[in-house]
Coordinates of C-alpha atoms and ligand atoms in Angstrom, one line a residue:
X1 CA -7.9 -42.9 35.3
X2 CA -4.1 -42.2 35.9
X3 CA -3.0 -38.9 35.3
X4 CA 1.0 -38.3 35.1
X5 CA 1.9 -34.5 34.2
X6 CA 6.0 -33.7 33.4
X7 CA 6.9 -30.9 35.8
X8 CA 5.6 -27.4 34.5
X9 CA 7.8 -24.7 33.6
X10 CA 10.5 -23.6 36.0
X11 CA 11.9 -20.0 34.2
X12 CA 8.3 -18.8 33.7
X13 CA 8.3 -19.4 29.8
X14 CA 5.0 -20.3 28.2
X15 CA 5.0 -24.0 26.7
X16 CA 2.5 -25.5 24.9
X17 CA 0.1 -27.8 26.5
X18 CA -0.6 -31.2 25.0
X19 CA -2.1 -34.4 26.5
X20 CA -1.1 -38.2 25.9
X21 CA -3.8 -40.7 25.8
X22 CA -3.5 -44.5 26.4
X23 CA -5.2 -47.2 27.5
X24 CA -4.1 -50.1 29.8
X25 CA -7.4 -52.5 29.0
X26 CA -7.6 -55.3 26.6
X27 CA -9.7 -57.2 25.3
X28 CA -10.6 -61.2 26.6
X29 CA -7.7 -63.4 25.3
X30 CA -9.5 -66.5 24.7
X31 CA -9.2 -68.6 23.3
X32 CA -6.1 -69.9 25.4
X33 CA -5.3 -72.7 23.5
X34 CA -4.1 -71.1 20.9
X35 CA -1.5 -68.6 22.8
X36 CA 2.2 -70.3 22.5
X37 CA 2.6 -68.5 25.6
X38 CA 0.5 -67.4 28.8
X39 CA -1.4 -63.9 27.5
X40 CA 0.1 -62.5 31.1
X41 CA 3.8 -63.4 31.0
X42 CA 5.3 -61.2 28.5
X43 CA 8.1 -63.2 25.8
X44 CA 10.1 -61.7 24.0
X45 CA 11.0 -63.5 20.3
X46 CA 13.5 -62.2 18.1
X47 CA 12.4 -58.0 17.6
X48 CA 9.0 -59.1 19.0
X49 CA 7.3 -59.1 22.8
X50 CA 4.0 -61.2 22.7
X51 CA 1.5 -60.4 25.0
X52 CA -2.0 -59.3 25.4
X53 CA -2.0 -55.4 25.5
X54 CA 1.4 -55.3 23.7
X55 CA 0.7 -53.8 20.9
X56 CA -2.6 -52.4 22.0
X57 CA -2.3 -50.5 23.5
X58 CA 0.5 -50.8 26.7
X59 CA 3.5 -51.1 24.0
X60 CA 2.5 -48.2 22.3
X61 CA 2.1 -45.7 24.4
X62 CA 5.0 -46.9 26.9
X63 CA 7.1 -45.1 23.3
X64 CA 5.7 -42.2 24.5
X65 CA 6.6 -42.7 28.6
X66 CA 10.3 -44.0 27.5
X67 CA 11.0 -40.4 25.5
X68 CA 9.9 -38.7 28.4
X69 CA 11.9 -40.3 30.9
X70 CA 14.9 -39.8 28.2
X71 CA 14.5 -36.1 28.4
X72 CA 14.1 -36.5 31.9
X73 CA 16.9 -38.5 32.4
X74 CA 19.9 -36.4 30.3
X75 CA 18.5 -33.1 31.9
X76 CA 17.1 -32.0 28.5
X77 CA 14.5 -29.6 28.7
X78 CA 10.9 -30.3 27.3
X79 CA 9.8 -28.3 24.7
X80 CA 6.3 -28.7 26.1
X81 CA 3.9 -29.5 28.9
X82 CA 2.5 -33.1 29.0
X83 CA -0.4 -34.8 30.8
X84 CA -0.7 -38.2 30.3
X85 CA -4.5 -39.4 30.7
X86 CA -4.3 -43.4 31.0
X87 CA -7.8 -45.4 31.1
X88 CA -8.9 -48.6 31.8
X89 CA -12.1 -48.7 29.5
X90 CA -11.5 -48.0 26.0
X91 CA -12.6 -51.3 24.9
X92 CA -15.5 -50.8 26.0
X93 CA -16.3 -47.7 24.9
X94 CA -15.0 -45.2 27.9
X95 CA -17.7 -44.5 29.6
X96 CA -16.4 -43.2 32.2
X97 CA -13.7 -40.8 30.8
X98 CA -16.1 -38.1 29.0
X99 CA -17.2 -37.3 32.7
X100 CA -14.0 -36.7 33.9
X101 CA -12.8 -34.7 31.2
X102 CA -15.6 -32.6 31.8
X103 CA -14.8 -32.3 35.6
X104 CA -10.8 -31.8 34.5
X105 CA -11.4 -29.4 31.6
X106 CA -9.4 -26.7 32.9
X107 CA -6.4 -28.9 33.8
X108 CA -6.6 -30.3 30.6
X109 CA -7.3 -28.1 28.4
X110 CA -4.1 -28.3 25.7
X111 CA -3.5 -27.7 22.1
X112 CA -4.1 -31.5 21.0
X113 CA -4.3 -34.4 22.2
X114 CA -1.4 -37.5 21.1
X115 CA -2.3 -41.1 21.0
X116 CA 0.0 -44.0 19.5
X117 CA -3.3 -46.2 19.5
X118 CA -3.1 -47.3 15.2
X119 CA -1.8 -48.9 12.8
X120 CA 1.1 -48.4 9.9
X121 CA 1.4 -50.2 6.7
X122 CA 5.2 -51.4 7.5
X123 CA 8.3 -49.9 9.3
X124 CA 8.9 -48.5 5.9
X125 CA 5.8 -46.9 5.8
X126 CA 5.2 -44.6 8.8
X127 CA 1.1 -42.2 9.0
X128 CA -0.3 -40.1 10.5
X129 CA -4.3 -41.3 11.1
X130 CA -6.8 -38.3 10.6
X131 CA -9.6 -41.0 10.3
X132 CA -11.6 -43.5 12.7
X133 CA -14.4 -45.5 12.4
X134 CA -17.8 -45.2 15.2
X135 CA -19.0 -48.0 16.4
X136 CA -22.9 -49.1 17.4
X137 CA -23.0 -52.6 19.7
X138 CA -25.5 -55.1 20.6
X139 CA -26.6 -58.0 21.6
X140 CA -29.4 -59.5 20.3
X141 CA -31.2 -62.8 21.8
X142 CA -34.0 -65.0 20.2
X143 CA -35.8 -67.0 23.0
X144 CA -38.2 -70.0 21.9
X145 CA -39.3 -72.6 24.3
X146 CA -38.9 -72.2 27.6
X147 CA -36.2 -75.2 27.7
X148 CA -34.2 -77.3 25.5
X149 CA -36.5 -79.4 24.2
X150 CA -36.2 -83.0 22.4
X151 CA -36.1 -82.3 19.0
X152 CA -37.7 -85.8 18.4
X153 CA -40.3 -85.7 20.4
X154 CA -41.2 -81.8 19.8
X155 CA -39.1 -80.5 16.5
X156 CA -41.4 -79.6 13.3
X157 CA -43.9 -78.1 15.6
X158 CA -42.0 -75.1 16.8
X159 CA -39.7 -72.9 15.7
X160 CA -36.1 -73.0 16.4
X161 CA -34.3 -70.0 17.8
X162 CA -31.5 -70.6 16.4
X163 CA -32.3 -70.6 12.7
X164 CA -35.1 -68.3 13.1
X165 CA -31.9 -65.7 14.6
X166 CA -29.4 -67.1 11.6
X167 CA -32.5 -66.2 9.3
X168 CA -32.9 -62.8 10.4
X169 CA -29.4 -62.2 10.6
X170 CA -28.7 -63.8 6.9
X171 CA -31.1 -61.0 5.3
X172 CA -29.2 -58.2 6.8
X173 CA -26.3 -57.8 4.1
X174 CA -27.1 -58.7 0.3
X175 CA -24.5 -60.6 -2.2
X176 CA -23.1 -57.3 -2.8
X177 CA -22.0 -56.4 0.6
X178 CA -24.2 -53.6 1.1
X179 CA -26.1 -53.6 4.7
X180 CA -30.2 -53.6 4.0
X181 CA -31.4 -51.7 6.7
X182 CA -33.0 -49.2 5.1
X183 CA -31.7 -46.2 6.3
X184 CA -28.1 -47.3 7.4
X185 CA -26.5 -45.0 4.7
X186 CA -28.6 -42.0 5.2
X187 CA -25.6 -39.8 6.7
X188 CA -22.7 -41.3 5.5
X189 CA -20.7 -38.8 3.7
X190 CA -19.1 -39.9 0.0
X191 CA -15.6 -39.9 -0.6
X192 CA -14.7 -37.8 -2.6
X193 CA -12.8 -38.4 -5.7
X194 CA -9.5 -36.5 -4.2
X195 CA -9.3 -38.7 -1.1
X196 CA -10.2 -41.9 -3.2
X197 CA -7.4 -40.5 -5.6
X198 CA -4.7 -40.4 -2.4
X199 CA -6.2 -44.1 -1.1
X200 CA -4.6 -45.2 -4.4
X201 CA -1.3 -44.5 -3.4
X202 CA -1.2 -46.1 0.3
X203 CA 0.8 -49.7 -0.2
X204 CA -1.6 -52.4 -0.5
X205 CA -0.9 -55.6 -1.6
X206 CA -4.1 -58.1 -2.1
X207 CA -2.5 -61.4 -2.2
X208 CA -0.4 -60.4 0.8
X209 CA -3.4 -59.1 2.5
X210 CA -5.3 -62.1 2.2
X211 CA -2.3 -64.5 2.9
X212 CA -2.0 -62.8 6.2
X213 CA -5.6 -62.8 6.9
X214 CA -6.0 -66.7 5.6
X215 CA -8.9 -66.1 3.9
X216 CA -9.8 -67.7 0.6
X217 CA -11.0 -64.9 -1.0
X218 CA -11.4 -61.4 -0.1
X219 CA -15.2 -60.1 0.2
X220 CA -16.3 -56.5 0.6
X221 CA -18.9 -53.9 -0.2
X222 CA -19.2 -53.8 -4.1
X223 CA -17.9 -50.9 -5.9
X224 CA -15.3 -49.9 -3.5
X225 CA -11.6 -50.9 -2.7
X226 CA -10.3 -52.6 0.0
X227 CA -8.5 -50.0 1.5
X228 CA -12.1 -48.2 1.4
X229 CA -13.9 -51.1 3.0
X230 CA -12.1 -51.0 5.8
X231 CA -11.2 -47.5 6.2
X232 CA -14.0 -45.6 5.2
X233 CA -17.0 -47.6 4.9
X234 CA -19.6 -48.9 7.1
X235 CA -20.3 -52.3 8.3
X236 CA -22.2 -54.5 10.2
X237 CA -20.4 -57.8 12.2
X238 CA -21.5 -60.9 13.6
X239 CA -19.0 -60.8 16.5
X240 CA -20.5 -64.1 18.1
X241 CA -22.8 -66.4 17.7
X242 CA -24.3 -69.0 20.1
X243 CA -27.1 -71.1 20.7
X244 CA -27.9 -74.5 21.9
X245 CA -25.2 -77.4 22.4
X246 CA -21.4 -76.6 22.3
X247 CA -20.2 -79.8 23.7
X248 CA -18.4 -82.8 22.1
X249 CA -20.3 -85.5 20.2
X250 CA -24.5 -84.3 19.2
X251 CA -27.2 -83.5 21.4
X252 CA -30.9 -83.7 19.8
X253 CA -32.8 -80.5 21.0
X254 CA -34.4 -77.8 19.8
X255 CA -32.6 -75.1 22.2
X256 CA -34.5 -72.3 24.2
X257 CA -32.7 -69.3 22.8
X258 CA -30.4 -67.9 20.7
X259 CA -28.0 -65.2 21.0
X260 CA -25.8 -63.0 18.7
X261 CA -23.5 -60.3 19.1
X262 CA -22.8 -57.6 16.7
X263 CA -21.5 -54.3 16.1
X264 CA -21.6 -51.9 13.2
X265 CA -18.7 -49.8 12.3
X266 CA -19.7 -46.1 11.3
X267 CA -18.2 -43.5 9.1
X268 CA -19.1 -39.8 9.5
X269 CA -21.4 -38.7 9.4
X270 CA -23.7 -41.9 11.2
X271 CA -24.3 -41.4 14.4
X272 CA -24.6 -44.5 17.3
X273 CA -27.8 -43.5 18.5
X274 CA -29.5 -43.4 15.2
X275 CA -28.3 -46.4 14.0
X276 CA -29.2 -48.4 17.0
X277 CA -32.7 -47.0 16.6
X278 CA -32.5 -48.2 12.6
X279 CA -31.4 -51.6 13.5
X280 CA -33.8 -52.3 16.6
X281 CA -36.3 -51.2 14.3
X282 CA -35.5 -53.6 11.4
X283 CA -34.5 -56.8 13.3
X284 CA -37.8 -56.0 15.1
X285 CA -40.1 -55.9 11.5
X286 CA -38.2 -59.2 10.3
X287 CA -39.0 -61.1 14.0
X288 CA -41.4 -63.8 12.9
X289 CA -44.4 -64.1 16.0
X290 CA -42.7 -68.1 16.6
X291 CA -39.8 -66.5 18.4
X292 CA -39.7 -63.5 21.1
X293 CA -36.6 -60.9 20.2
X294 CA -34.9 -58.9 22.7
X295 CA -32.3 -56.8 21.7
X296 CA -30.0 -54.9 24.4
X297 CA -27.9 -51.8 23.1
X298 CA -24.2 -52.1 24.3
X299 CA -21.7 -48.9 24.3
X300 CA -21.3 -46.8 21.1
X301 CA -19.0 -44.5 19.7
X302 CA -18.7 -41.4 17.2
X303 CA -16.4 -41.8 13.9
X304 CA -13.7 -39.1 13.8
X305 CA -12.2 -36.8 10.7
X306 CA -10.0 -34.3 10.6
X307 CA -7.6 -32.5 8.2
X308 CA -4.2 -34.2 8.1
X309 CA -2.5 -31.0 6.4
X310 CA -2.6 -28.9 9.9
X311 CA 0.6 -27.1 11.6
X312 CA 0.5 -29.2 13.8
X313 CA -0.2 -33.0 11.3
X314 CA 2.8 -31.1 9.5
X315 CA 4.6 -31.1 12.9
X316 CA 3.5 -34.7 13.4
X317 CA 4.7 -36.0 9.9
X318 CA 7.9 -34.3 10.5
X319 CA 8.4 -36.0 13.7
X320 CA 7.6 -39.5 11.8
X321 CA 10.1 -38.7 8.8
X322 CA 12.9 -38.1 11.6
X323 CA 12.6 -41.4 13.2
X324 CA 11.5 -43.7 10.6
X325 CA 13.5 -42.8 7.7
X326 CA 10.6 -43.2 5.1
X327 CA 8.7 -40.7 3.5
X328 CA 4.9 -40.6 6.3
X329 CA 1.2 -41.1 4.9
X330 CA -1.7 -39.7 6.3
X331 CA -4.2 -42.4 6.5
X332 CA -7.7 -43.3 7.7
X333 CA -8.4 -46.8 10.3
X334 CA -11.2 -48.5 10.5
X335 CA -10.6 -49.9 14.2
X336 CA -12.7 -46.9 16.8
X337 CA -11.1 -44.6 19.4
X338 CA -14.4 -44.0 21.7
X339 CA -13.2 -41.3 23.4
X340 CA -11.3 -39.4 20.2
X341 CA -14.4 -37.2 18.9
X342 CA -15.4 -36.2 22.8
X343 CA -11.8 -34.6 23.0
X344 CA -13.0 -32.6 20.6
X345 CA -16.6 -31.9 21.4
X346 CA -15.9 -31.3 25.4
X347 CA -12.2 -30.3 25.1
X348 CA -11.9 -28.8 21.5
X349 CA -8.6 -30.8 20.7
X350 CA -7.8 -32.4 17.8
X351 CA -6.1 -35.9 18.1
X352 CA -2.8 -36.7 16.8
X353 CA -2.6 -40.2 16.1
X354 CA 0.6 -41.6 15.5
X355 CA 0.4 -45.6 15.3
X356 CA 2.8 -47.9 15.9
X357 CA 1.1 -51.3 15.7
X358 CA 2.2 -53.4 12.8
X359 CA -0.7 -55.4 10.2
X360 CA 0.5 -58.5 11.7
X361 CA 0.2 -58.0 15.4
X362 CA -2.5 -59.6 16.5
X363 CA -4.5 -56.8 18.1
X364 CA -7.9 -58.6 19.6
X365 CA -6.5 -62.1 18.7
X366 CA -4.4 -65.0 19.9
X367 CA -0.3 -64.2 19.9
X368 CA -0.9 -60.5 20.1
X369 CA 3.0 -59.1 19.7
X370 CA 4.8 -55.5 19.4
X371 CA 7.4 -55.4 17.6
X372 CA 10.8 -53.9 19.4
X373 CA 12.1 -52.1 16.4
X374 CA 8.3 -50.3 15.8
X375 CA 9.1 -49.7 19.5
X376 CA 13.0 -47.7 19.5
X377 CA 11.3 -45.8 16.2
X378 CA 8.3 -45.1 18.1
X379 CA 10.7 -43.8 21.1
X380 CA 12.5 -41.0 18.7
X381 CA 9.0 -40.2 17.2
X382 CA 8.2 -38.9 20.4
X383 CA 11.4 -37.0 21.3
X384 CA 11.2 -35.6 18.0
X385 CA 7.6 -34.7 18.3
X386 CA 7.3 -32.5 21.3
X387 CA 10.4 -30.3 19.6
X388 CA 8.3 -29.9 16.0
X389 CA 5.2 -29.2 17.7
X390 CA 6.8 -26.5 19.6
X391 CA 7.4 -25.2 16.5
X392 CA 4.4 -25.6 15.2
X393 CA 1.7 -22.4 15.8
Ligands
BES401 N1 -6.4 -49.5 19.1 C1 -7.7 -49.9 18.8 C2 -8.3 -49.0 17.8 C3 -7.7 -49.1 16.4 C4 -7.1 -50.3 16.0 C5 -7.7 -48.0 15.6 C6 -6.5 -50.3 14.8 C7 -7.1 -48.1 14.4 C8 -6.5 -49.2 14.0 C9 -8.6 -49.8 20.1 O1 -7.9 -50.2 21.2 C10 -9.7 -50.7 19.9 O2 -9.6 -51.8 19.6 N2 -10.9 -50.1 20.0 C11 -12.1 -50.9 20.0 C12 -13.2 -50.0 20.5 C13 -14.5 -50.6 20.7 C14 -14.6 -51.9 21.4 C15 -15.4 -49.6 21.4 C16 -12.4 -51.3 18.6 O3 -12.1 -50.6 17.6 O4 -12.9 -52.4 18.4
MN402 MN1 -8.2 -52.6 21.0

């Protein structure tokens, strides 16, 4: 954890307390082979820096670092106290930090919490996020023999792992798009026709969408939009897949095992724990006895809402106004912030999210970038902001 506080009031004047969370992690950058450049050497291209951690999340929140060090810099007085709270595990789930905000509650105890960690529809279209997705992980492996086998010699007689796995997996989400683990949608709370009214009005182009996503065709969950899909509904991801020979040219075996990775992304109100136990359940009914399933739980996190029509979201909208030029929207993500709803639970605060990452930044993939103008605008939005949240009660 690395902890930087701005020096504290000098003339004895009471300033509001707010805390700025970042992370320095990232996620693997494989593959390699597709990066134009080294993932470690930072380049900078036209308005953009490519990097790993560029955009998420070092770029980002180094916005909020520059406008301090402005302030600091021309001897202009902050209109508030800051903490910054840096950690080294949100991607995979911050374990660690909802222990040492419990040991640090005092000294950080604040009126919200600030984190440039999302997303914005285009420099012309500047939010405010009030909404995260949860997130449930695991892995789950499918052993069969207890080696490689010939596939020749032993192949009809037992069962693969890897198709029995593929099987299992297949049966999980119908044509439709809907997840069939009965149970999965128990707590998820509707939209309700207001908020599907407002997702109307957030920019969304379909055939740009897909271009940049080079998909065919778009799929989701029937009978809601895309915006929706990836907001505000559930899902359930295959986020790797392997079994048995990877190499050039074939190999003829029936491999040992099978293994799959997958996490489920939760809306409020589903909880990690409950869905886990939903899934282990289900995978565990559709095991067939020619395999032997074992399925480890990996780290898990709770979805996040709250009201974007605050003092303090006012402030925040303000603040994005100011330095983008364009008119803000509040919006929901569908990308997780582990550590966002245990700010509230063990601190109380609210989080302010103010993204700065572009659609087209490569967050998690190969040529991950920032771009430099998202950056200067970022800078101001955070000068601005600590002078509209003072104002704000
Ligand atoms: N910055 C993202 C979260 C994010 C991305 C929110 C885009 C909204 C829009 C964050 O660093 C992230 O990627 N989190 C992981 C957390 C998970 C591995 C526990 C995620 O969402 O996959
Ligand atoms: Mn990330």
């Amino acid at each position: 954890m690395v902890v930087a506080k701005t020096r504290r009031t000098s003339n004895g004047a009471h300033r509001k307390h707010y805390v700025v969370y970042g992370h320095y992690d990232v996620q693997p950058p494989e593959p390699f082979e597709l990066w134009k450049s080294p993932p470690f050497e930072p380049r900078i291209q036209g308005r953009s820096l490519f990097a790993r951690g560029a955009t998420d999340n070092k770029g980002q929140h180094l916005a909020h670092l520059k406008a301090i060090e402005a302030y600091v810099k021309t001897g202009t007085e902050l209109p508030c106290d800051i903490t910054f709270v840096i950690e080294g595990e949100e991607e995979v789930g911050s374990k660690s930090l909802s222990g040492f905000l419990k040991e640090n509650r005092e000294e950080l105890t604040c009126e919200a919490i600030v984190i440039s960690d999302t997303g914005i529809p285009s420099l012309k279209h500047p939010a405010l996020t009030y909404a995260l997705r949860g997130i449930a992980a695991f892995e789950i492996i499918v052993h069969g023999p207890s080696r490689d086998l010939h596939s020749g010699i032993f192949g009809g007689t037992v069962d693969n792992p890897a198709m029995a796995l593929t099987q299992i997996l297949a049966q999980l989400r119908d044509k439709n798009g809907k997840i069939t683990i009965p149970g999965f949608y128990d707590d998820v709370q509707p939209l309700s026709p207001y908020e599907r009214k407002q997702f109307k009005r957030l920019p969304f182009n379909a055939r740009e969408y897909q271009k940049l996503l080079g998909v065919p065709k778009l799929f989701g969950e029937r009978g809601y939009t895309a915006v929706e899909q990836r907001s505000a509904r559930p899902t359930f991801e295959i986020n790797g897949l392997t079994s048995g020979y990877q190499g050039e040219g074939s190999k003829t075996i029936v491999p040992a095992w099978a293994r799959a990775k997958i996490t489920a992304r939760l809306v409020p109100n589903q909880k990690p724990e409950r869905i886990t136990k939903l899934v282990t359940q289900h995978l565990r009914k559709l095991c067939p006895p020619t395999v032997r399933m074992e399925i480890i739980p990996g780290h898990g996190a709770q979805p996040y809402l709250v009201s974007p029509t605050s003092p303090r979201a006012q402030a925040a909208l303000r603040a994005l106004r100011m330095a983008f030029d364009h008119e803000p929207l509040p919006m929901r993500e569908g990308g997780s912030i582990p550590i966002v709803q245990e700010f509230k639970n063990i601190l109380g605060a609210d989080s302010l999210m103010l993204g700065l990452a572009l659609p087209d930044d490569n967050a998690h993939s190969p040529n991950e970038k920032f771009d430099l103008d998202c950056f200067a605008k970022g800078q101001l939005m955070s000068a601005y902001l600590w002078q509209e949240l003072a104002k704000a009660s």
